[in-house]
Tab-separated table of C-alpha atoms and ligand atoms in Angstrom:
chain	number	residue	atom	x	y	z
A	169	UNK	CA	1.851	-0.341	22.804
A	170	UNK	CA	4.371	1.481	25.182
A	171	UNK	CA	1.745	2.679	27.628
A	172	UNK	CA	0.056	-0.456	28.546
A	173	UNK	CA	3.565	-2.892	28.537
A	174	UNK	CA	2.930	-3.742	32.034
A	175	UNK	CA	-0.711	-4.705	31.564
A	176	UNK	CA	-0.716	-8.183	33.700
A	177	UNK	CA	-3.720	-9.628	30.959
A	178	UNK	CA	-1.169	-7.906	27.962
A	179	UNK	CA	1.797	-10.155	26.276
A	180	UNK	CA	3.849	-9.200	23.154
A	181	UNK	CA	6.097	-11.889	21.453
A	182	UNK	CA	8.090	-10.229	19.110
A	183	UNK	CA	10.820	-11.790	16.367
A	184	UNK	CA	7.974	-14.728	15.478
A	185	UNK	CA	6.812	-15.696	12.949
A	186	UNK	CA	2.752	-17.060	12.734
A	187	UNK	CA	2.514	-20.130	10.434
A	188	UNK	CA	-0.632	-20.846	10.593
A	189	UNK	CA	-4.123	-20.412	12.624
A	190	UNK	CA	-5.365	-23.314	14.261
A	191	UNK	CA	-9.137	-24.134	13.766
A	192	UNK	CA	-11.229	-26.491	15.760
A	193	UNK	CA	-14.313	-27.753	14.441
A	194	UNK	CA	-14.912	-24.290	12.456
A	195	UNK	CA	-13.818	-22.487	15.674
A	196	UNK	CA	-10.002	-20.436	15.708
A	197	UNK	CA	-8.321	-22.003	18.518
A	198	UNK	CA	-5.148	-20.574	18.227
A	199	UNK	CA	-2.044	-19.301	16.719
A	200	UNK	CA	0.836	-22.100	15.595
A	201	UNK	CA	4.091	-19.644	14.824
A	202	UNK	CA	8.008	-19.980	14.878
A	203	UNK	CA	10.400	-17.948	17.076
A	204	UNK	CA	13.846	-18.839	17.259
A	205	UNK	CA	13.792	-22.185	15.288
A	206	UNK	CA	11.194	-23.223	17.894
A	207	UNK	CA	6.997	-24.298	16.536
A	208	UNK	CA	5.076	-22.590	19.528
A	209	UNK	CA	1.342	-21.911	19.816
A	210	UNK	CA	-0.886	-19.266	21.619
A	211	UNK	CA	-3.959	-20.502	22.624
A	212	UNK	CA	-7.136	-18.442	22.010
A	213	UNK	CA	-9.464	-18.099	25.040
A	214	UNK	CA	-11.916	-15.685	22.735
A	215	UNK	CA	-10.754	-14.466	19.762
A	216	UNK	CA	-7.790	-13.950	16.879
A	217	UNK	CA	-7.396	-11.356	15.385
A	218	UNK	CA	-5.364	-11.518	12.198
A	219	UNK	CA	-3.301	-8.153	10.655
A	220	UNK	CA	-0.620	-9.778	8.543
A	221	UNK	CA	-1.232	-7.052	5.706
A	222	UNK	CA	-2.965	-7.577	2.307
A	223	UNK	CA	-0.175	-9.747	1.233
A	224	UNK	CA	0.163	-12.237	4.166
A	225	UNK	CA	-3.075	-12.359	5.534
A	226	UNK	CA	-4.274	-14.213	2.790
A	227	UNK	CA	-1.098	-16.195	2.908
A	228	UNK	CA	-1.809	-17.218	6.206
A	229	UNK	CA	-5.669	-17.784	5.707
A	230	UNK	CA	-4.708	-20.037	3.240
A	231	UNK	CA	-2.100	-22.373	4.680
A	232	UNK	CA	-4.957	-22.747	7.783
A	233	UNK	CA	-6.698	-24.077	4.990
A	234	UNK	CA	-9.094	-21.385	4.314
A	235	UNK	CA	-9.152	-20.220	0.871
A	236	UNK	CA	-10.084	-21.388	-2.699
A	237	UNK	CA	-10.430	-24.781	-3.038
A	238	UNK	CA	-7.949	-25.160	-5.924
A	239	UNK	CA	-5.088	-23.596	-4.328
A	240	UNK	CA	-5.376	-25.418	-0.897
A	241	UNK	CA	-5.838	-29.157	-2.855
A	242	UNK	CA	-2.464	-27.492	-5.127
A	243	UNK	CA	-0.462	-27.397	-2.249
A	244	UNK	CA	-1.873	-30.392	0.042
A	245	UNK	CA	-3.131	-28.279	2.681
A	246	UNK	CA	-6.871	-29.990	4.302
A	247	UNK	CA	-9.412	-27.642	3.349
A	248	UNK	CA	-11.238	-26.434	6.436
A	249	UNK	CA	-13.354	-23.659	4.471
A	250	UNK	CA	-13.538	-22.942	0.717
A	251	UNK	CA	-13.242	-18.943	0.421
A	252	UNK	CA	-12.697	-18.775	-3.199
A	253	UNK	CA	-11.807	-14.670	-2.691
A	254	UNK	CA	-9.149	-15.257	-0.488
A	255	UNK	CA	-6.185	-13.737	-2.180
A	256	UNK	CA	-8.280	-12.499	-4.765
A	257	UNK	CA	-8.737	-8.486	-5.905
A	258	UNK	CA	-5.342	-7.192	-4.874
A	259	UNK	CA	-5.355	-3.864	-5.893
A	260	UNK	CA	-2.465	-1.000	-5.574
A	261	UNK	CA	-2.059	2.983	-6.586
A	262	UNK	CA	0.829	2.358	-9.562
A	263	UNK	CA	2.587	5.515	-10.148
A	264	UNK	CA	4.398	7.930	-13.297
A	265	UNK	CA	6.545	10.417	-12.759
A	266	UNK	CA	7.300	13.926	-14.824
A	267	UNK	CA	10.867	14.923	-14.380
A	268	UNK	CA	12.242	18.338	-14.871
A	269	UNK	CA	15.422	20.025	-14.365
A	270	UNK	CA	15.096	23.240	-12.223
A	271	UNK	CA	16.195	26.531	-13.567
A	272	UNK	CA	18.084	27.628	-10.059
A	273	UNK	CA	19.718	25.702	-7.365
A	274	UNK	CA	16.880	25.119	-5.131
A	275	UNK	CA	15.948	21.561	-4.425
A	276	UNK	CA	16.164	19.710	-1.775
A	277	UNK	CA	19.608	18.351	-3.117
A	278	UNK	CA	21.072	21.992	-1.462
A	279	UNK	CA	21.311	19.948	1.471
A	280	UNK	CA	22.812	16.932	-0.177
A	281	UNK	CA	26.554	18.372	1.418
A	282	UNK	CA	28.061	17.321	4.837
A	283	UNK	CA	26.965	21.626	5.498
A	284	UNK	CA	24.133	21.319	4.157
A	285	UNK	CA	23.102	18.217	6.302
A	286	UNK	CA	24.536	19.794	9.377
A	287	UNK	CA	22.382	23.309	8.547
A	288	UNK	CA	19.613	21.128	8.084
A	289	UNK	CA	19.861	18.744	11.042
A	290	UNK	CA	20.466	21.452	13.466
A	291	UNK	CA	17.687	23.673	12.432
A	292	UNK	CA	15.132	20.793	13.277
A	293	UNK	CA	17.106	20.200	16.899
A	294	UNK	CA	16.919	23.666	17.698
A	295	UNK	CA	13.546	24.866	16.014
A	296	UNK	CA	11.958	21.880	14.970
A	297	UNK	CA	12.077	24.038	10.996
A	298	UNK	CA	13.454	23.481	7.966
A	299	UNK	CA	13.989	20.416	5.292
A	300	UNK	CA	14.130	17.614	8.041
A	301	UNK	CA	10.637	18.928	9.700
A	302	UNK	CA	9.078	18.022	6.337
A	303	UNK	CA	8.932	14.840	3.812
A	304	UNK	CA	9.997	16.388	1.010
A	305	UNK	CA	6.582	16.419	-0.657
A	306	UNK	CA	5.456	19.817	-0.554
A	307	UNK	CA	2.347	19.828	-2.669
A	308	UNK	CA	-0.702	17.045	-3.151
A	309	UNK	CA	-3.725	17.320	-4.751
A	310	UNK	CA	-6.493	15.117	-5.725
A	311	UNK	CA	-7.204	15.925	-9.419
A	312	UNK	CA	-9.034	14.781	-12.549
A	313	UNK	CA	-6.787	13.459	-15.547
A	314	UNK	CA	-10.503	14.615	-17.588
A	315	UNK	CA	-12.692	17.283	-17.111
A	316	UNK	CA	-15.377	15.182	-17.745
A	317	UNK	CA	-14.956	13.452	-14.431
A	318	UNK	CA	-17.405	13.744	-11.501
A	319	UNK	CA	-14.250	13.234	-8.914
A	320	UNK	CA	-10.857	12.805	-8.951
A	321	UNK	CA	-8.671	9.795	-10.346
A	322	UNK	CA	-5.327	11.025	-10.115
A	323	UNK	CA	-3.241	11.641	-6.250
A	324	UNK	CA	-0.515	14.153	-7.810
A	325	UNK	CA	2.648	14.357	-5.201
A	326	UNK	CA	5.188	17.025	-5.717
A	327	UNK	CA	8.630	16.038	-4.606
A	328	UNK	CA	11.243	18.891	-3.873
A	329	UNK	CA	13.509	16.847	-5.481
A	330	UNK	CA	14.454	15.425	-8.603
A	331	UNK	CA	13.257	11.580	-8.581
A	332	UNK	CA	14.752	10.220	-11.651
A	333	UNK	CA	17.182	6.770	-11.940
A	334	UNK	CA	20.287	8.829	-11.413
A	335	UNK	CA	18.602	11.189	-8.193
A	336	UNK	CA	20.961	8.792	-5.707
A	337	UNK	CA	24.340	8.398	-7.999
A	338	UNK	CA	24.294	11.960	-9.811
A	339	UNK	CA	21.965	14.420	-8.081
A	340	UNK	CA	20.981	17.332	-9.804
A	341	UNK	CA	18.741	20.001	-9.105
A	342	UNK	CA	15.048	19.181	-10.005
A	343	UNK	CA	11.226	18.409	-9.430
A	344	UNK	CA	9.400	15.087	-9.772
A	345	UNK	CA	5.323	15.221	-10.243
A	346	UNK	CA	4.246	11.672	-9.289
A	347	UNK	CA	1.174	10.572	-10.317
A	348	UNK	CA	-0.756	7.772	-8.924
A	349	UNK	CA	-3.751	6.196	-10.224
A	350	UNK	CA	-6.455	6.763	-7.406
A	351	UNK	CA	-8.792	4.362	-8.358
A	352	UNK	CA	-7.107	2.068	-10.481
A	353	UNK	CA	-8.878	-1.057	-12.326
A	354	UNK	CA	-6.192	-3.276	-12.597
A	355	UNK	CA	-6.744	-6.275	-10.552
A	356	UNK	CA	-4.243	-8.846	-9.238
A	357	UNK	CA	-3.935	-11.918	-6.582
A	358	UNK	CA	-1.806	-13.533	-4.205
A	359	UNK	CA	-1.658	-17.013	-4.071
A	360	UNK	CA	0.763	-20.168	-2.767
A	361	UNK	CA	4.412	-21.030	-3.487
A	362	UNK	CA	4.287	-23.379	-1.514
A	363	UNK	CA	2.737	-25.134	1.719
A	364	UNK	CA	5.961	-23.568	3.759
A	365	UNK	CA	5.129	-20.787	6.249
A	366	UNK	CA	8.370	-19.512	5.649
A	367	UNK	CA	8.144	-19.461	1.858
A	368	UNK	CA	6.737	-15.932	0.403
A	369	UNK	CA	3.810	-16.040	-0.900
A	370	UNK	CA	3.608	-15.105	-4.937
A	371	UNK	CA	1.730	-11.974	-5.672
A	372	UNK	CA	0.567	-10.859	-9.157
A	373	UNK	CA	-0.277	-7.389	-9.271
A	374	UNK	CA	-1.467	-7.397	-12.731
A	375	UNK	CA	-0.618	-3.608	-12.756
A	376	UNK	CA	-1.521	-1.421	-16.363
A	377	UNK	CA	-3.492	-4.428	-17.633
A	378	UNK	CA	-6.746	-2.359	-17.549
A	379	UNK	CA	-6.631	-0.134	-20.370
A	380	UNK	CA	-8.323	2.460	-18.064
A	381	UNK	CA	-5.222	2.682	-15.969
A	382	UNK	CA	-3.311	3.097	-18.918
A	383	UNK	CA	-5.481	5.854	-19.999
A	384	UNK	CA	-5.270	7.960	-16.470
A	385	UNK	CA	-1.698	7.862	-16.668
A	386	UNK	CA	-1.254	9.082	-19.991
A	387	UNK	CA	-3.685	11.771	-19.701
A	388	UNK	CA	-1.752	12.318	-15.864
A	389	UNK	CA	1.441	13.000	-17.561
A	390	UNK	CA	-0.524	15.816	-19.914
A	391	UNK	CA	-2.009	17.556	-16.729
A	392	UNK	CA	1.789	17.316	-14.953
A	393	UNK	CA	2.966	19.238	-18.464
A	394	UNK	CA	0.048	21.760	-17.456
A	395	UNK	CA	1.391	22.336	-14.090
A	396	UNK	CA	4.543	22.814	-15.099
A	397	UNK	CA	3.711	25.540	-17.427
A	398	UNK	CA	1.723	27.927	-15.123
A	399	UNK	CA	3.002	31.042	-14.831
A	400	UNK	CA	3.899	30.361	-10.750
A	401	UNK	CA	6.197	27.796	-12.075
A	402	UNK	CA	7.143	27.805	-15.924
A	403	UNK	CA	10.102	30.263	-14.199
A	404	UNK	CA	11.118	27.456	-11.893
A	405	UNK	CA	11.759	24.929	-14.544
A	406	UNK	CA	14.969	24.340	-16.816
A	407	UNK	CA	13.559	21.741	-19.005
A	408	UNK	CA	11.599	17.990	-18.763
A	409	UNK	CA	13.700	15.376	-18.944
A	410	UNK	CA	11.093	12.741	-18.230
A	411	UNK	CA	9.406	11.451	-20.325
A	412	UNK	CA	11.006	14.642	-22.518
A	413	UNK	CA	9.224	17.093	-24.106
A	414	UNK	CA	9.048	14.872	-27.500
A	415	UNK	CA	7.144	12.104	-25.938
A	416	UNK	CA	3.547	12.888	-27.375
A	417	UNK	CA	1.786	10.455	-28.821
A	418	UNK	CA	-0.466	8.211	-26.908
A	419	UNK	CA	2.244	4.858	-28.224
A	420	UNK	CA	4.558	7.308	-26.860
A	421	UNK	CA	3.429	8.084	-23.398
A	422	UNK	CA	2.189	4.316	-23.054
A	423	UNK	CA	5.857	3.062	-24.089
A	424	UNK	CA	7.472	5.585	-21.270
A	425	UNK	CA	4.657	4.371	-18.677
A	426	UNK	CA	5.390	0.836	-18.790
A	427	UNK	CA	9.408	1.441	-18.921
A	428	UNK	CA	9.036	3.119	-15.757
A	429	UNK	CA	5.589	2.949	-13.709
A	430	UNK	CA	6.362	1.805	-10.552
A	431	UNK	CA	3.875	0.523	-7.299
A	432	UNK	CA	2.750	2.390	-4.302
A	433	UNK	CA	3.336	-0.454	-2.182
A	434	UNK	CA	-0.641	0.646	-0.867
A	435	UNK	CA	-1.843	-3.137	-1.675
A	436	UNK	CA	-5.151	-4.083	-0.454
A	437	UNK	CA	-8.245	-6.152	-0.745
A	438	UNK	CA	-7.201	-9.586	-0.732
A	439	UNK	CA	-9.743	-10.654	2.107
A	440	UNK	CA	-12.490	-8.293	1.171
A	441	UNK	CA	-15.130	-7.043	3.536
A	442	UNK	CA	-18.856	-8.087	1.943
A	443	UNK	CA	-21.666	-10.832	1.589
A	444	UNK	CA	-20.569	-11.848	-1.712
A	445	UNK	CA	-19.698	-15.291	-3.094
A	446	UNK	CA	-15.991	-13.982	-3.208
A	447	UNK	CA	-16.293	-11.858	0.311
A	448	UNK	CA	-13.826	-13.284	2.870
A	449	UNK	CA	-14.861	-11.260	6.045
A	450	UNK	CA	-18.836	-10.000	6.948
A	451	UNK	CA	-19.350	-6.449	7.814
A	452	UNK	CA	-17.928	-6.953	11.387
A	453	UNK	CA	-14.529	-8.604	10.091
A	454	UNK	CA	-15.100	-12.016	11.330
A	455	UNK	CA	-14.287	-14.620	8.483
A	456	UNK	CA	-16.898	-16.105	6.518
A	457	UNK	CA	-17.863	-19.613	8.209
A	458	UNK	CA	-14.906	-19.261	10.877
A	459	UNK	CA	-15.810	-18.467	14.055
A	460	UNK	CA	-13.348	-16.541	16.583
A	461	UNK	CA	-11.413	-15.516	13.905
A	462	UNK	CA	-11.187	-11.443	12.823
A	463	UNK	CA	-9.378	-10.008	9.686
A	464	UNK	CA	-8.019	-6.389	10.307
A	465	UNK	CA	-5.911	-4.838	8.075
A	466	UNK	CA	-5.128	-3.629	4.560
A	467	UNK	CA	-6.878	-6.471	2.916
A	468	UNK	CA	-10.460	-6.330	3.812
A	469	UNK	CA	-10.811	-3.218	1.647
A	470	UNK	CA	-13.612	-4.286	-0.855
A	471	UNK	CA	-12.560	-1.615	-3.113
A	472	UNK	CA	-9.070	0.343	-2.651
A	473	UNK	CA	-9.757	4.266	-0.897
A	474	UNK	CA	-8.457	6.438	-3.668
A	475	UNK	CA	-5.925	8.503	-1.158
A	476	UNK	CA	-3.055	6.858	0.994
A	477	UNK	CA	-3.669	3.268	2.754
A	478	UNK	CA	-2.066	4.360	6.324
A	479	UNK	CA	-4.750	6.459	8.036
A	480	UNK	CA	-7.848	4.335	6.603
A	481	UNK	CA	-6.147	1.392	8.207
A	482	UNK	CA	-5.633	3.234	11.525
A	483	UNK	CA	-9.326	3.804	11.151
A	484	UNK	CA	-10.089	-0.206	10.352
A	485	UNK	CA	-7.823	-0.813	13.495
A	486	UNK	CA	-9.638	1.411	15.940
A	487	UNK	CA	-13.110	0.127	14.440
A	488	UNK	CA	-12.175	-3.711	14.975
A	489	UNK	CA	-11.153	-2.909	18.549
A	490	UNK	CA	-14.412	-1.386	19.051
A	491	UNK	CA	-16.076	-4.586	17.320
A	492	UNK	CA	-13.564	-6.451	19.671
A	493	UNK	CA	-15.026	-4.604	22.930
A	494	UNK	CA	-18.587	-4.917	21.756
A	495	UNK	CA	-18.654	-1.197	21.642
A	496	UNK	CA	-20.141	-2.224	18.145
A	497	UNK	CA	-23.471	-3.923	17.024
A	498	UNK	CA	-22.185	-7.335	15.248
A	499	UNK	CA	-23.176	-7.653	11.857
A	500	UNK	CA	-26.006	-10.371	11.696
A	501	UNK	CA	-25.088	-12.598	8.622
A	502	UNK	CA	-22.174	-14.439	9.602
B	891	FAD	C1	7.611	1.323	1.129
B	891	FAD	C2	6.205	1.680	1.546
B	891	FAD	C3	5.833	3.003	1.588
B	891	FAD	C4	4.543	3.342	1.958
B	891	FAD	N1	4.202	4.672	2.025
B	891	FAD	C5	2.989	5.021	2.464
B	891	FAD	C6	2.641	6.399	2.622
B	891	FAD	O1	3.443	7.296	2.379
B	891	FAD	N2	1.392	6.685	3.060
B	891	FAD	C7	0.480	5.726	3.358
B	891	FAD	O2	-0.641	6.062	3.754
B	891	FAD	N3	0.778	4.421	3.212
B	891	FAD	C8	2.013	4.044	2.789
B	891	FAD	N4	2.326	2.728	2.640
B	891	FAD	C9	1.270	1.741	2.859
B	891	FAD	C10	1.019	1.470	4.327
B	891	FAD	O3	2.260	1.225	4.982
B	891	FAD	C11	0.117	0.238	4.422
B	891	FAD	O4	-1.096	0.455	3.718
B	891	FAD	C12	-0.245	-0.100	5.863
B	891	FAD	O5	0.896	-0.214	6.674
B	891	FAD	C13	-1.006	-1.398	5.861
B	891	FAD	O6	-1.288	-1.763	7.187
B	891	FAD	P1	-1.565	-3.268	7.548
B	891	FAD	O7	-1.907	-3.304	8.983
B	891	FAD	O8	-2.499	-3.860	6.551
B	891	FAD	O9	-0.177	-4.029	7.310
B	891	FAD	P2	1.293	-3.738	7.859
B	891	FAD	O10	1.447	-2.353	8.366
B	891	FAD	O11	2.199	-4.195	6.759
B	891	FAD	O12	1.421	-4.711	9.102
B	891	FAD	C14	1.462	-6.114	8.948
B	891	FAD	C15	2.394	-6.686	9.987
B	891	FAD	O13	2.274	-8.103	9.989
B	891	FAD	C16	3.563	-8.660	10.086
B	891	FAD	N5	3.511	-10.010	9.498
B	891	FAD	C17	3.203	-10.365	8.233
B	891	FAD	N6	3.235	-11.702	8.089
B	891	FAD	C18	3.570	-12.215	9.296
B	891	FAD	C19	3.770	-13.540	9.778
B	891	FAD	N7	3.625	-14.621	9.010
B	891	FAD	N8	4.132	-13.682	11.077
B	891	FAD	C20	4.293	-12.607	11.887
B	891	FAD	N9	4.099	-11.329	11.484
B	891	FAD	C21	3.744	-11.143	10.199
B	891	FAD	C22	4.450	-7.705	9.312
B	891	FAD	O14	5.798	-7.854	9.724
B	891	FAD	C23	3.854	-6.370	9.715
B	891	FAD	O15	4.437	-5.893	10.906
B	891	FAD	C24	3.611	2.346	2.281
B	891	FAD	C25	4.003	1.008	2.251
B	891	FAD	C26	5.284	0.678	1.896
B	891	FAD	C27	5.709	-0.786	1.895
């Protein structure tokens, strides 16, 4: 936003908190939020366009009183329109990891000493090289946990480092394989806590309770074994140590999956894109039945990508502005 501060037609009110939108007779009107103890509102002269994420856009949908009709009456919020997806088909990439101990000192944990840090910090400052030029994850690749596969269901990460509960209290020298699910089946929701803006909204990821999912990863922590063999880096690697070279069986695998599967933090679809009964936003992001009133973020994903959430959302962003600027043919069902 730096570049266009100045911009006399260009406000940005930071430290607030939005509590709700404010529609008019099926028209968004404005913005009621909180800054500094103090209810405010921003008035709409066109349009509002709402990026709270895939977790509190729905949030916010909702206590505006758009959303499924059960959860609204729950919480004593006046319906203005029944979305019954709102919330609905949250989905995330979960994660495994493979640990192993590395046969020579040559992790990133070289640099865990005050020397180290100083070699490493002044090596970016004057050359813009080394560790701190980097993010530590040195390899990805897109693979299939089955040959049988027409693409890819598994994002593999390498980190330089060894990732296991003790990598912050007792470093040692080691290389994590995460896995994440790429397209995972698992479906979850966010709904109320309560009809307080300031309250959190509850999320339920649902994560592992497709037995797909759970497949992937199992078979994921197989392929990571493969890796770990080849030749290129079998002489790299001391030993696993996570799960361990005796975890096998499928019980096995499952057991060490949902000890220690973690999320992504990639969560999106909760105000999906579509002409669907559970769609929340048409084709050109305005909300279903609302008008003056755009969704842009995260959430209106119908289906999750299968890499990283950042970029496609950069790419929603710079799509809605088009939309915004009419640089974009509007979608005709609204
Ligand atoms: C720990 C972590 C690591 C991640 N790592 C990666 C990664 O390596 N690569 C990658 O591609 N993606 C990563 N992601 C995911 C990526 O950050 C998200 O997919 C992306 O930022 C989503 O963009 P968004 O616009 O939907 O929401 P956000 O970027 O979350 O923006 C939403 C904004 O709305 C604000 N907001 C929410 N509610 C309110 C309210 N009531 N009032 C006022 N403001 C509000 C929030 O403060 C936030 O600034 C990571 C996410 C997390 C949490």
């Amino acid at each position: 936003m730096r570049p266009i501060l100045k911009r006399p037609n260009f406000s940005v009110i930071s430290e607030a908190h939005v509590n709700r939108i404010i529609i008019v007779n099926g028209t968004a009107t404005g913005v009621e939020y909180q800054q500094n103890g103090v209810t405010k509102i921003a008035h709409a002269a066109r349009e509002i366009v709402l990026s709270a994420d895939a977790i509190n856009s729905p949030q916010i949908l909702m206590l505006s009183g758009i959303g499924p009709q059960a959860e609204l009456e729950k919480h004593d919020i006046p319906v203005v329109k029944v979305l019954p997806g709102v919330g609905r088909n949250l989905q995330d990439h979960p994660f495994v990891r493979v640990n192993a101990l590395a046969s020579r000192p040559i992790s990133l944990m070289k640099y865990n000493t005050l020397v180290g840090k100083c070699v490493a910090g002044l090596s970016y400052l004057f050359s813009r090289r080394g560790p701190v030029s980097r993010n530590g994850l040195e390899a990805l690749a897109f693979i299939k946990s089955r040959p049988d596969l027409t693409n890819p269901d598994v994002q593999c990460h390498l980190f330089m480092l060894l990732m296991d509960e003790f990598y912050l209290k007792s470093p040692r020298h080691g290389f994590s394989l995460q896995m994440n699910i790429s397209r995972p089946e698992s479906c979850g929701y966010v709904s109320l806590r309560s009809s307080d803006p300031a309250a959190p909204p509850a999320m339920y990821a649902n994560y592992l309770t497709a037995e797909a999912d759970m497949v992937v990863l199992r078979e994921s922590i197989r392929v990571s074994r493969r890796i770990l063999a080849q030749p290129a880096f079998a002489p790299l690697v001391d030993r696993e140590i996570g799960p361990g070279p005796e975890v096998r069986s499928d019980d096995e695998l499952d057991a060490y999956i949902r000890e220690t599967a973690s999320p992504t933090y990639q969560m999106a679809g909760t105000c999906k894109m579509g002409d669907d009964d559970m769609a929340v936003v048409d084709s050109s992001l305005r909300v279903h039945g609302i008008d003056g009133l755009r969704v842009a973020d995260a959430s209106i994903m119908p289906l999750l990508v299968s890499g990283n959430t950042n970029a496609p959302v950069i790419m929603i962003a710079e799509k809605a502005s088009d939309m915004v600027l009419g640089r974009l043919p509007l979608a005709r069902d609204h």
